[in-house]
PDB file of C-alpha atoms in Angstrom:
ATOM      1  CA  UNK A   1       0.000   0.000   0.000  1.00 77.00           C
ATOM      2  CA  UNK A   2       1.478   3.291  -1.159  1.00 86.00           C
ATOM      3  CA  UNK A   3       1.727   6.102   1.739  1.00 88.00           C
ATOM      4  CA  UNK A   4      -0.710   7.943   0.121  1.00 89.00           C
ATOM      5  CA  UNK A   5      -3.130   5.459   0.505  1.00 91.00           C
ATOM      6  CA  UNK A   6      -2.192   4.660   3.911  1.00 91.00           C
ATOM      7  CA  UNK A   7      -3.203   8.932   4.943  1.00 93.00           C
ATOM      8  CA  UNK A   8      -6.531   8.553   3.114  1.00 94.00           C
ATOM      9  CA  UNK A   9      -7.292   5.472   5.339  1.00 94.00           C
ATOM     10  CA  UNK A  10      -6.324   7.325   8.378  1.00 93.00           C
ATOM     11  CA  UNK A  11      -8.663   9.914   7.251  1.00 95.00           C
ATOM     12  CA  UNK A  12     -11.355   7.735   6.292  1.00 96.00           C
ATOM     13  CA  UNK A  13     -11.173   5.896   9.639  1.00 96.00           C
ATOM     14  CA  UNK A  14     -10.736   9.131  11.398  1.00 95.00           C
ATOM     15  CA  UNK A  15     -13.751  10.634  10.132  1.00 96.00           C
ATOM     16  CA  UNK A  16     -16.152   7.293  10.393  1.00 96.00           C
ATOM     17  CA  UNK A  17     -14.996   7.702  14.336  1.00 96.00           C
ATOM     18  CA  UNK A  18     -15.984  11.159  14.697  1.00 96.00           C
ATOM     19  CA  UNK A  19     -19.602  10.717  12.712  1.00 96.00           C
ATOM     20  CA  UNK A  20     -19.855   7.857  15.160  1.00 96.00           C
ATOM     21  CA  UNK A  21     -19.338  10.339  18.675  1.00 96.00           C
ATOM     22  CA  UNK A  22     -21.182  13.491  16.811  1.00 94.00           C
ATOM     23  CA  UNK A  23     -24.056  11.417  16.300  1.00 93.00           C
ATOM     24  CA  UNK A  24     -24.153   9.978  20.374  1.00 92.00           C
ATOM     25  CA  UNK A  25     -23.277  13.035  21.402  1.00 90.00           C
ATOM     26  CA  UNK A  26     -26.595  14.401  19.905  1.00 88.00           C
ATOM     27  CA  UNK A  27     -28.704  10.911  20.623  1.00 86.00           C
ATOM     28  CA  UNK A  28     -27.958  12.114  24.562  1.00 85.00           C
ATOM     29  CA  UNK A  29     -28.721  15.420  24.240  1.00 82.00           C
ATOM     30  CA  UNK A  30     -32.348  14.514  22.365  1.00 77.00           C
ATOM     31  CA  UNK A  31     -33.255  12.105  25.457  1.00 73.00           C
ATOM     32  CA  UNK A  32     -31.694  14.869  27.834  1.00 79.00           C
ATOM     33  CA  UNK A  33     -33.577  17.854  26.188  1.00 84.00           C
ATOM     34  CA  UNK A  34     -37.151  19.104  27.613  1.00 85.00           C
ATOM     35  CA  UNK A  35     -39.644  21.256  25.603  1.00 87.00           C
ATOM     36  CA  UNK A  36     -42.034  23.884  27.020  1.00 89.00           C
ATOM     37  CA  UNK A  37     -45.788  23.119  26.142  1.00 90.00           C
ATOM     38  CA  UNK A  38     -48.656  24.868  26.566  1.00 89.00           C
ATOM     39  CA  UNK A  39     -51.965  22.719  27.486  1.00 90.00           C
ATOM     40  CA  UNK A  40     -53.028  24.152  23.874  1.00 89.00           C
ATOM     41  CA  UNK A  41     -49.742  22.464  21.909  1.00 88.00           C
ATOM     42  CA  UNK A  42     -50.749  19.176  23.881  1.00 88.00           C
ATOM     43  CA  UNK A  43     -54.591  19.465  23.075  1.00 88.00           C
ATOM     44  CA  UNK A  44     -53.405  19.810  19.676  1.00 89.00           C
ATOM     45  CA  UNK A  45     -51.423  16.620  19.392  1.00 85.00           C
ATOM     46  CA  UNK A  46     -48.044  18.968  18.822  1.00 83.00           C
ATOM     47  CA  UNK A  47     -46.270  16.679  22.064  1.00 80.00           C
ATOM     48  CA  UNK A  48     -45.296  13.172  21.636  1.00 78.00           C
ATOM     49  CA  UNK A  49     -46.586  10.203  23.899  1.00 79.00           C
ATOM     50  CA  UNK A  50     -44.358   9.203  26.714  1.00 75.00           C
ATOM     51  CA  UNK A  51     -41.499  11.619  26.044  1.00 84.00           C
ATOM     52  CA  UNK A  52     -40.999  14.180  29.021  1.00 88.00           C
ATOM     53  CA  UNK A  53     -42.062  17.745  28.586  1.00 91.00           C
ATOM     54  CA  UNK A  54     -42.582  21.042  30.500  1.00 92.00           C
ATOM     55  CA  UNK A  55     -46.311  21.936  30.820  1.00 92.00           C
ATOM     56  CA  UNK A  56     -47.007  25.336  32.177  1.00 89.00           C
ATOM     57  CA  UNK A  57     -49.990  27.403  32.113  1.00 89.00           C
ATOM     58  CA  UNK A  58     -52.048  28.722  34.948  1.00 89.00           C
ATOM     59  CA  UNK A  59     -53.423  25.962  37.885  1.00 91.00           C
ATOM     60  CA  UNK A  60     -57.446  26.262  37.402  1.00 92.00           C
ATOM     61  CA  UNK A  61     -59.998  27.508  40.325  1.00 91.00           C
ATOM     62  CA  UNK A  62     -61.412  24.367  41.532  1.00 92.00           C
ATOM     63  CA  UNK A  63     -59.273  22.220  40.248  1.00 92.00           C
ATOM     64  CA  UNK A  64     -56.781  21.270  43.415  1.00 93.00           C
ATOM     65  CA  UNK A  65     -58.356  17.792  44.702  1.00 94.00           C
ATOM     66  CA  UNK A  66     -55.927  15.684  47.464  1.00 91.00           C
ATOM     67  CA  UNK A  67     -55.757  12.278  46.585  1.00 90.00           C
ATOM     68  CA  UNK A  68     -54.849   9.213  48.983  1.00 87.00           C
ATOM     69  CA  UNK A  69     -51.172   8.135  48.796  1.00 87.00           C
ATOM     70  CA  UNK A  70     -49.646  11.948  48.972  1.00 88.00           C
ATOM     71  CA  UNK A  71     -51.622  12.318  44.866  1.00 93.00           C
ATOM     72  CA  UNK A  72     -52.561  15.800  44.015  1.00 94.00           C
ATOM     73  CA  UNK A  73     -54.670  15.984  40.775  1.00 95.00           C
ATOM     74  CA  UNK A  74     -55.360  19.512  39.273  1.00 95.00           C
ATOM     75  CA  UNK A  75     -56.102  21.219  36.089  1.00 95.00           C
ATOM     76  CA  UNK A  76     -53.451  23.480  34.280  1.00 93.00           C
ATOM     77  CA  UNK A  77     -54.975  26.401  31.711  1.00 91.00           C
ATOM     78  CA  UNK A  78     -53.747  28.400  29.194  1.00 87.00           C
ATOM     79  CA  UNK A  79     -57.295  30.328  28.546  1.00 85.00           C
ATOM     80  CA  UNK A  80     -58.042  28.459  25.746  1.00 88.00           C
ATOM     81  CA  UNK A  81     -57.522  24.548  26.966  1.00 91.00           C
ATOM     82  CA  UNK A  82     -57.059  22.790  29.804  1.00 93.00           C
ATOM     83  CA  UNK A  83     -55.258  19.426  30.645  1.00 93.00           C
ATOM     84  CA  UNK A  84     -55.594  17.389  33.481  1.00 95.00           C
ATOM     85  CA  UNK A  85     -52.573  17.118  35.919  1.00 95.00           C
ATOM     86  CA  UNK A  86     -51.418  14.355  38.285  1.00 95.00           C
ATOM     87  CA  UNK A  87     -48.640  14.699  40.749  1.00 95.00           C
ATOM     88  CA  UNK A  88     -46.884  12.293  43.604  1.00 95.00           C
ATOM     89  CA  UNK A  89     -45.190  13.983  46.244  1.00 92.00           C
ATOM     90  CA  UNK A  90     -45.131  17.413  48.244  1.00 90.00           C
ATOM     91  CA  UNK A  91     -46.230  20.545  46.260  1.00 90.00           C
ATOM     92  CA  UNK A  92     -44.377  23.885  46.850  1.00 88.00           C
ATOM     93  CA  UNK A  93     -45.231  26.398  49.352  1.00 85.00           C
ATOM     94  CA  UNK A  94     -46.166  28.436  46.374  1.00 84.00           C
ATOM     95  CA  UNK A  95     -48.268  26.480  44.793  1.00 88.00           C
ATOM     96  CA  UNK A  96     -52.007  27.800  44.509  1.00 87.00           C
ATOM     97  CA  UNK A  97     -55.270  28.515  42.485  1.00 89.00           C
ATOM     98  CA  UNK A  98     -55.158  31.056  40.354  1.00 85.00           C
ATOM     99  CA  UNK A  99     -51.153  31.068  39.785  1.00 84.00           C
ATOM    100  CA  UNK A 100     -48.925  30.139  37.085  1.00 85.00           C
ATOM    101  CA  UNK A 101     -47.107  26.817  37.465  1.00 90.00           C
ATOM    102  CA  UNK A 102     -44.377  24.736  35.249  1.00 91.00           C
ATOM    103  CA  UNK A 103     -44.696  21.130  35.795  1.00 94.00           C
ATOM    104  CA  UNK A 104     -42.200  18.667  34.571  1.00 93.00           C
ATOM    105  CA  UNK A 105     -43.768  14.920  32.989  1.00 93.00           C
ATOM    106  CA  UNK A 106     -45.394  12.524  30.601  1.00 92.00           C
ATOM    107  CA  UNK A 107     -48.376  12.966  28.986  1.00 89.00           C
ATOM    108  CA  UNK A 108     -50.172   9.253  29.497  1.00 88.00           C
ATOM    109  CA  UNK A 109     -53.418   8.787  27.373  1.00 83.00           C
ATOM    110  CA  UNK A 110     -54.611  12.778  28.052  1.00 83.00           C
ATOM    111  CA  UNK A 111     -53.849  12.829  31.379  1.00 91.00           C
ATOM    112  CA  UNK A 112     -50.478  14.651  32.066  1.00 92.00           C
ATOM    113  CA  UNK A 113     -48.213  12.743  34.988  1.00 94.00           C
ATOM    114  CA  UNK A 114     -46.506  15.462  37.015  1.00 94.00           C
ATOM    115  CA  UNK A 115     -42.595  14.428  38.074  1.00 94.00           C
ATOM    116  CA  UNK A 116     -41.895  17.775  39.286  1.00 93.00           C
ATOM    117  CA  UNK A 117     -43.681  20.990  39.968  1.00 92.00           C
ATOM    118  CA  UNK A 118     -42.173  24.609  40.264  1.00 89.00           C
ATOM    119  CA  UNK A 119     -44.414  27.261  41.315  1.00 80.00           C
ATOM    120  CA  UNK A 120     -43.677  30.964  40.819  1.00 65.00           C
ATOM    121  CA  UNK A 121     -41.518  33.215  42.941  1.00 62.00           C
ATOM    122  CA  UNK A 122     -43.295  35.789  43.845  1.00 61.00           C
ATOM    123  CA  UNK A 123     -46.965  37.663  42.633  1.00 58.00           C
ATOM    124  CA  UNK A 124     -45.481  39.912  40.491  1.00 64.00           C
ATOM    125  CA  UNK A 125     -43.277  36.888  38.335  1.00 66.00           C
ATOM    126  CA  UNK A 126     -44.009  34.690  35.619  1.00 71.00           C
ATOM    127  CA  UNK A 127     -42.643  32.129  34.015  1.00 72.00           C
ATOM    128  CA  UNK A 128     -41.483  33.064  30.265  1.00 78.00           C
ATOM    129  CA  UNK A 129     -42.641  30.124  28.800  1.00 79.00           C
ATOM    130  CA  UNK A 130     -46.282  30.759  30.743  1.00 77.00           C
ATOM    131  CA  UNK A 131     -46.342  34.142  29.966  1.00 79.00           C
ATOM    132  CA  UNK A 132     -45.559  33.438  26.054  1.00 83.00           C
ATOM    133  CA  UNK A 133     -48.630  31.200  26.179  1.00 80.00           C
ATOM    134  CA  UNK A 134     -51.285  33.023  27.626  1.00 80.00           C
ATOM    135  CA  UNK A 135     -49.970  35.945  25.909  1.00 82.00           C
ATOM    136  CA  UNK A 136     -50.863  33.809  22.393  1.00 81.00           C
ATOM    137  CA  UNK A 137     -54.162  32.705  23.819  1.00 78.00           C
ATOM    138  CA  UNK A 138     -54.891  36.288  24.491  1.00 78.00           C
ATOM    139  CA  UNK A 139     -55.258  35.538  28.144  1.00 73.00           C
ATOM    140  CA  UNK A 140     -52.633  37.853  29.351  1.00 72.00           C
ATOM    141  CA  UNK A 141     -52.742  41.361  30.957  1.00 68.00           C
ATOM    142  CA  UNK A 142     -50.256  43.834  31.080  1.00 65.00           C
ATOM    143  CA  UNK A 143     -48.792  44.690  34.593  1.00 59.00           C
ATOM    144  CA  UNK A 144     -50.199  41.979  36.218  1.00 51.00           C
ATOM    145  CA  UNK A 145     -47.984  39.407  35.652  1.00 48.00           C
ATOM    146  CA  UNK A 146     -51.268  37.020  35.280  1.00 47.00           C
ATOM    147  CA  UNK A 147     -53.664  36.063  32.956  1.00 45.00           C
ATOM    148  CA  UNK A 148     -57.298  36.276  33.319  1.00 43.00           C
ATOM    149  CA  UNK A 149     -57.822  32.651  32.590  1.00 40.00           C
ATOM    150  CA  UNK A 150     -58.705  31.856  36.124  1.00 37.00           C
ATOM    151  CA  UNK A 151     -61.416  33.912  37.035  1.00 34.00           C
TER     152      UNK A 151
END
């Protein structure tokens, strides 16, 4: 084999490895990777079955039922749809009616299973991705730093 031949191995080989760590470099960043829904993306089949997502949207008056075994089930709204949210575990002091909330799951046959929950700092703050939503569904107002969607 001449030594020319020999480099454009090298190369060849060299490149085939690097394709080969690009590509699971990216295959753990897709299963690592979480995406901000609103409930109207998941009402309109936009999320994927079983793959973990951020829901966010305002927690529904009325909706905040205690369950046995330390279950909280509740509705999260965006003004213009509302999904049905299940959590396991201790909610945070800031969670309430009325408030904006980011929950962290898997959306199992329409009902949305809750891993984490992360209420809002403080009345006047919002979470971005919440805001952007009601601010599409034209739920928001100005100032407020809440949507109407709950009254």
């Amino acid at each position: 084999m001449k030594r020319k031949h020999k480099r454009l191995t090298f190369a060849a080989i060299g490149l085939c490895l690097l394709g080969i760590a690009a590509a699971l470099v990216l295959t753990a960043f897709e299963e690592s990777i979480v995406f901000f829904h609103s409930p109207t993306d998941i009402a309109e089949g936009k999320v994927k079955i079983d793959r973990r997502v951020r829901l966010g949207g305002l927690v529904e008056e009325g909706s905040v039922k205690k369950q046995a075994g330390a279950v909280t089930a509740f509705r999260i709204t965006d003004g213009a749809n509302v999904i049905d949210v299940t959590y396991r575990g201790i909610l945070p002091d800031l969670f309430r009616e009325g408030q904006g909330v980011v929950t962290e799951g898997r959306l199992q046959g329409g009902l949305f299973v809750a891993e984490e929950v992360l209420a809002k700092h403080d009345e006047n703050y919002m979470p971005p991705e919440v805001a952007d939503a009601l601010k599409k569904s034209g739920r928001w107002q100005e100032g407020s730093g809440k949507g109407d969607a709950a009254k």
